[in-house]
Short mmCIF file of C-alpha atoms in Angstrom, two decimals:
data_model
loop_
_atom_site.label_atom_id
_atom_site.label_comp_id
_atom_site.label_asym_id
_atom_site.label_seq_id
_atom_site.Cartn_x
_atom_site.Cartn_y
_atom_site.Cartn_z
CA MET A 1 -44.40 47.90 36.45
CA LYS A 2 -47.32 48.27 34.02
CA VAL A 3 -50.17 46.06 35.23
CA GLY A 4 -53.10 45.81 32.85
CA GLY A 5 -55.38 43.68 35.01
CA LEU A 6 -55.72 41.52 38.09
CA VAL A 7 -57.59 38.35 39.04
CA PRO A 8 -57.97 38.44 42.82
CA PHE A 9 -58.46 34.71 43.37
CA THR A 10 -57.66 31.60 41.34
CA ALA A 11 -57.08 27.95 42.15
CA THR A 12 -55.82 27.02 38.66
CA ASP A 13 -52.94 29.35 37.74
CA TYR A 14 -50.44 28.17 40.36
CA PRO A 15 -50.48 24.39 40.92
CA GLY A 16 -51.64 23.53 44.40
CA LEU A 17 -51.96 27.08 45.68
CA LEU A 18 -54.61 29.78 45.91
CA ALA A 19 -53.23 32.80 44.10
CA THR A 20 -53.76 36.25 42.65
CA VAL A 21 -52.81 36.74 39.00
CA LEU A 22 -51.27 40.01 37.81
CA PHE A 23 -51.45 40.62 34.06
CA VAL A 24 -48.44 42.64 32.95
CA GLN A 25 -48.77 44.83 29.86
CA GLY A 26 -46.76 44.27 26.73
CA CYS A 27 -45.68 41.41 24.48
CA PRO A 28 -43.38 41.56 21.42
CA TRP A 29 -45.02 38.52 19.79
CA ARG A 30 -48.37 38.31 18.00
CA CYS A 31 -49.58 34.76 18.41
CA GLY A 32 -52.83 34.27 16.52
CA TYR A 33 -54.46 32.31 19.33
CA CYS A 34 -53.62 34.89 22.04
CA HIS A 35 -56.60 35.29 24.39
CA ASN A 36 -55.26 38.53 25.90
CA PRO A 37 -54.50 40.63 22.78
CA HIS A 38 -55.49 43.80 24.64
CA LEU A 39 -52.38 43.30 26.79
CA GLN A 40 -49.96 43.20 23.86
CA PRO A 41 -49.35 47.00 23.66
CA ARG A 42 -47.66 48.91 26.50
CA THR A 43 -49.68 52.05 27.08
CA ALA A 44 -48.23 55.31 28.35
CA ASP A 45 -50.13 55.02 31.62
CA SER A 46 -50.53 51.79 33.56
CA PRO A 47 -54.20 50.87 34.05
CA LEU A 48 -53.36 49.84 37.63
CA ASP A 49 -50.84 51.73 39.72
CA TRP A 50 -48.32 49.33 41.24
CA ASN A 51 -48.09 50.98 44.66
CA ASP A 52 -51.57 52.42 45.14
CA ASP A 53 -53.58 49.63 43.53
CA VAL A 54 -51.64 46.39 43.22
CA LEU A 55 -49.29 46.40 46.20
CA ALA A 56 -52.01 47.80 48.45
CA PHE A 57 -54.30 44.98 47.31
CA LEU A 58 -51.63 42.34 47.98
CA ARG A 59 -51.10 43.69 51.50
CA ARG A 60 -54.82 43.27 52.18
CA ARG A 61 -54.75 39.68 50.90
CA VAL A 62 -51.97 38.45 53.18
CA GLY A 63 -53.21 35.31 54.93
CA LEU A 64 -56.04 34.82 52.43
CA ILE A 65 -54.03 33.62 49.42
CA ASP A 66 -50.76 31.75 49.10
CA GLY A 67 -49.16 33.04 45.92
CA VAL A 68 -48.87 35.76 43.32
CA VAL A 69 -48.60 34.84 39.65
CA PHE A 70 -47.06 37.30 37.19
CA SER A 71 -48.66 36.70 33.80
CA GLY A 72 -49.40 38.79 30.76
CA GLY A 73 -48.87 39.91 28.13
CA GLU A 74 -45.29 38.97 28.74
CA PRO A 75 -44.03 39.80 32.24
CA THR A 76 -40.33 39.43 31.38
CA MET A 77 -40.73 42.37 28.99
CA ASP A 78 -41.20 44.72 31.95
CA PRO A 79 -37.96 46.12 33.44
CA GLY A 80 -39.69 46.43 36.81
CA LEU A 81 -40.39 42.70 37.13
CA GLY A 82 -37.56 41.91 39.55
CA THR A 83 -38.47 44.73 41.92
CA ALA A 84 -42.16 43.78 41.84
CA ILE A 85 -41.38 40.14 42.61
CA ARG A 86 -39.18 41.13 45.55
CA GLN A 87 -41.94 43.29 46.99
CA ALA A 88 -44.49 40.50 46.66
CA ARG A 89 -42.10 37.98 48.22
CA ALA A 90 -41.48 40.35 51.12
CA LEU A 91 -45.19 40.01 51.96
CA GLY A 92 -44.73 36.24 52.29
CA TYR A 93 -46.17 35.12 48.97
CA LYS A 94 -44.95 32.27 46.80
CA ILE A 95 -44.19 33.56 43.31
CA GLY A 96 -45.40 32.04 40.06
CA LEU A 97 -44.41 33.24 36.60
CA HIS A 98 -46.14 32.64 33.28
CA THR A 99 -43.80 33.42 30.38
CA GLY A 100 -43.33 32.74 26.71
CA GLY A 101 -39.59 33.18 27.02
CA THR A 102 -39.28 36.37 25.01
CA HIS A 103 -36.54 37.87 27.23
CA PRO A 104 -34.21 35.08 28.43
CA ARG A 105 -31.72 37.41 30.11
CA ARG A 106 -34.32 39.03 32.35
CA LEU A 107 -35.90 35.65 32.98
CA ALA A 108 -32.56 34.29 34.18
CA GLN A 109 -32.18 37.29 36.49
CA VAL A 110 -35.52 36.74 38.25
CA LEU A 111 -35.52 32.92 38.39
CA PRO A 112 -33.78 32.86 41.80
CA LEU A 113 -36.80 34.81 43.13
CA VAL A 114 -39.44 32.54 41.57
CA ASP A 115 -40.97 29.36 43.02
CA TRP A 116 -42.75 28.02 39.94
CA VAL A 117 -42.70 28.76 36.20
CA GLY A 118 -45.24 28.00 33.50
CA LEU A 119 -43.23 28.24 30.26
CA ASP A 120 -45.16 28.42 27.00
CA ILE A 121 -43.55 26.47 24.18
CA LYS A 122 -45.21 27.54 20.95
CA ALA A 123 -43.82 24.96 18.51
CA GLY A 124 -40.52 23.47 17.44
CA PHE A 125 -37.95 26.21 17.93
CA ASP A 126 -37.28 26.47 14.18
CA ASP A 127 -41.00 27.01 13.53
CA TYR A 128 -41.73 29.77 16.03
CA ALA A 129 -42.31 32.52 13.47
CA ARG A 130 -45.33 30.61 12.17
CA ILE A 131 -46.97 31.14 15.57
CA THR A 132 -45.50 34.42 16.83
CA GLY A 133 -45.18 36.33 13.58
CA VAL A 134 -41.61 37.28 14.56
CA THR A 135 -38.59 35.94 12.71
CA GLY A 136 -36.05 34.25 14.97
CA SER A 137 -38.37 34.12 17.98
CA GLY A 138 -37.45 30.49 18.60
CA HIS A 139 -33.94 31.52 19.71
CA PRO A 140 -34.97 33.42 22.88
CA ALA A 141 -37.55 30.73 23.63
CA ARG A 142 -34.89 28.01 23.48
CA ALA A 143 -32.55 30.09 25.66
CA SER A 144 -35.35 30.65 28.16
CA LEU A 145 -36.06 26.94 28.41
CA GLN A 146 -32.38 26.28 29.07
CA ALA A 147 -32.33 28.99 31.75
CA VAL A 148 -35.28 27.35 33.49
CA LEU A 149 -33.71 23.89 33.24
CA ASP A 150 -30.43 25.19 34.65
CA SER A 151 -32.12 27.03 37.51
CA GLY A 152 -33.65 23.97 39.19
CA VAL A 153 -36.91 25.87 39.76
CA ASP A 154 -40.14 23.88 39.62
CA PHE A 155 -41.72 24.34 36.19
CA GLU A 156 -44.15 23.13 33.58
CA CYS A 157 -43.90 23.52 29.83
CA ARG A 158 -47.18 23.90 27.99
CA THR A 159 -48.22 24.25 24.36
CA THR A 160 -51.44 25.73 23.03
CA VAL A 161 -52.50 23.67 20.02
CA HIS A 162 -54.70 24.30 17.00
CA PRO A 163 -54.54 22.05 13.90
CA ASP A 164 -54.09 25.07 11.62
CA LEU A 165 -50.87 25.94 13.49
CA ILE A 166 -49.40 22.61 14.57
CA ASP A 167 -50.54 19.19 13.37
CA ALA A 168 -50.70 16.09 15.54
CA GLN A 169 -47.43 14.58 14.32
CA GLU A 170 -45.58 17.86 14.83
CA LEU A 171 -46.96 17.94 18.35
CA VAL A 172 -45.56 14.49 19.12
CA ALA A 173 -42.20 15.49 17.63
CA LEU A 174 -42.20 18.58 19.84
CA GLY A 175 -42.96 16.43 22.85
CA ARG A 176 -40.04 14.14 22.07
CA ALA A 177 -37.70 17.10 21.67
CA LEU A 178 -38.76 18.58 25.01
CA ALA A 179 -38.43 15.24 26.80
CA ASP A 180 -34.94 14.83 25.34
CA LEU A 181 -33.98 18.26 26.69
CA GLY A 182 -35.02 17.26 30.20
CA VAL A 183 -38.61 18.51 30.49
CA ARG A 184 -40.53 16.30 32.89
CA ARG A 185 -43.88 18.09 33.21
CA TYR A 186 -45.78 18.96 30.05
CA ALA A 187 -49.29 20.19 29.32
CA VAL A 188 -51.10 20.51 26.00
CA GLN A 189 -53.81 23.16 26.01
CA VAL A 190 -56.35 22.80 23.21
CA PHE A 191 -57.21 26.15 21.60
CA ARG A 192 -60.04 28.15 23.15
CA PRO A 193 -61.83 30.83 21.11
CA GLN A 194 -62.51 33.00 24.16
CA GLY A 195 -60.67 36.29 23.73
CA CYS A 196 -59.05 35.31 20.43
CA GLY A 197 -59.41 37.88 17.64
CA ASP A 198 -58.51 35.54 14.75
CA GLU A 199 -61.79 34.65 13.03
CA ALA A 200 -60.32 31.78 11.01
CA LEU A 201 -58.87 30.09 14.09
CA ASN A 202 -62.09 30.66 16.00
CA ALA A 203 -64.24 29.15 13.24
CA ARG A 204 -62.39 25.84 13.23
CA GLY A 205 -61.76 26.03 16.95
CA GLN A 206 -65.42 25.38 17.64
CA SER A 207 -65.00 21.74 16.55
CA LEU A 208 -61.86 20.66 18.41
CA ARG A 209 -63.53 18.80 21.24
CA ASP A 210 -61.89 15.48 20.34
CA TRP A 211 -58.67 16.78 18.77
CA PRO A 212 -55.80 15.71 18.76
CA GLY A 213 -57.27 12.33 19.71
CA PRO A 214 -56.46 9.63 22.27
CA ALA A 215 -53.55 8.10 20.31
CA ILE A 216 -51.66 11.39 20.34
CA GLY A 217 -52.47 11.92 23.98
CA ASP A 218 -51.14 8.46 24.82
CA ALA A 219 -47.98 9.04 22.79
CA LEU A 220 -47.28 12.27 24.67
CA ALA A 221 -48.15 10.79 28.04
CA ALA A 222 -45.54 8.08 27.46
CA LEU A 223 -42.81 10.73 27.14
CA PHE A 224 -43.28 12.55 30.44
CA PRO A 225 -43.63 11.61 34.10
CA SER A 226 -46.39 14.22 34.23
CA PHE A 227 -48.58 14.98 31.21
CA THR A 228 -51.89 16.84 31.08
CA LEU A 229 -54.28 17.46 28.19
CA ARG A 230 -56.37 20.53 28.97
CA ARG A 231 -59.58 21.60 27.32
CA ALA A 232 -61.82 24.60 27.86
#
């Protein structure tokens, strides 16, 4: 597994647990608001060796943290994901997974090993290319959502929002579509300029403190048993 970075301790990336986050290299999509663009390429050599660096670190943390979150980049892009999850589970950790749903087949394979999933939903599935820059990217995302729904694993869907990419009414329509599909926990994450390399998004992103507004928040909250609006 190609690990590009590691956060040793977090209380926010796995709900209710103290966790370590592993940032897996590689992502086939090029979302303009991505705050980890340095993780999009897969380099020839992994910045962190799985056995010598990552697994050794996780062995030392046993009893100090509760979970390990595989994030990215896009962790389902890595063919070593299943093996890495098994090794982390063998140490007694709960497993969290952050994914955009780029590889639904591999996601379905590892879901029986995962305790919680944070699934990024970029937009309406017919509009994904506007966000990802990849034609047809809504199809694997839709298949990934169905795989998560079918698995019974605990999960949250979340959407990063910027008015240049998705307007308020589109956001409500997306919320309705997700609720109709069976999503019960949804979070809207207002764009943050930190780490983003898109100057146009960053320029307008400085003034989004009150966007998308309380009426939109209330409309979304009415659709889900659990709804969260997150800001930087």
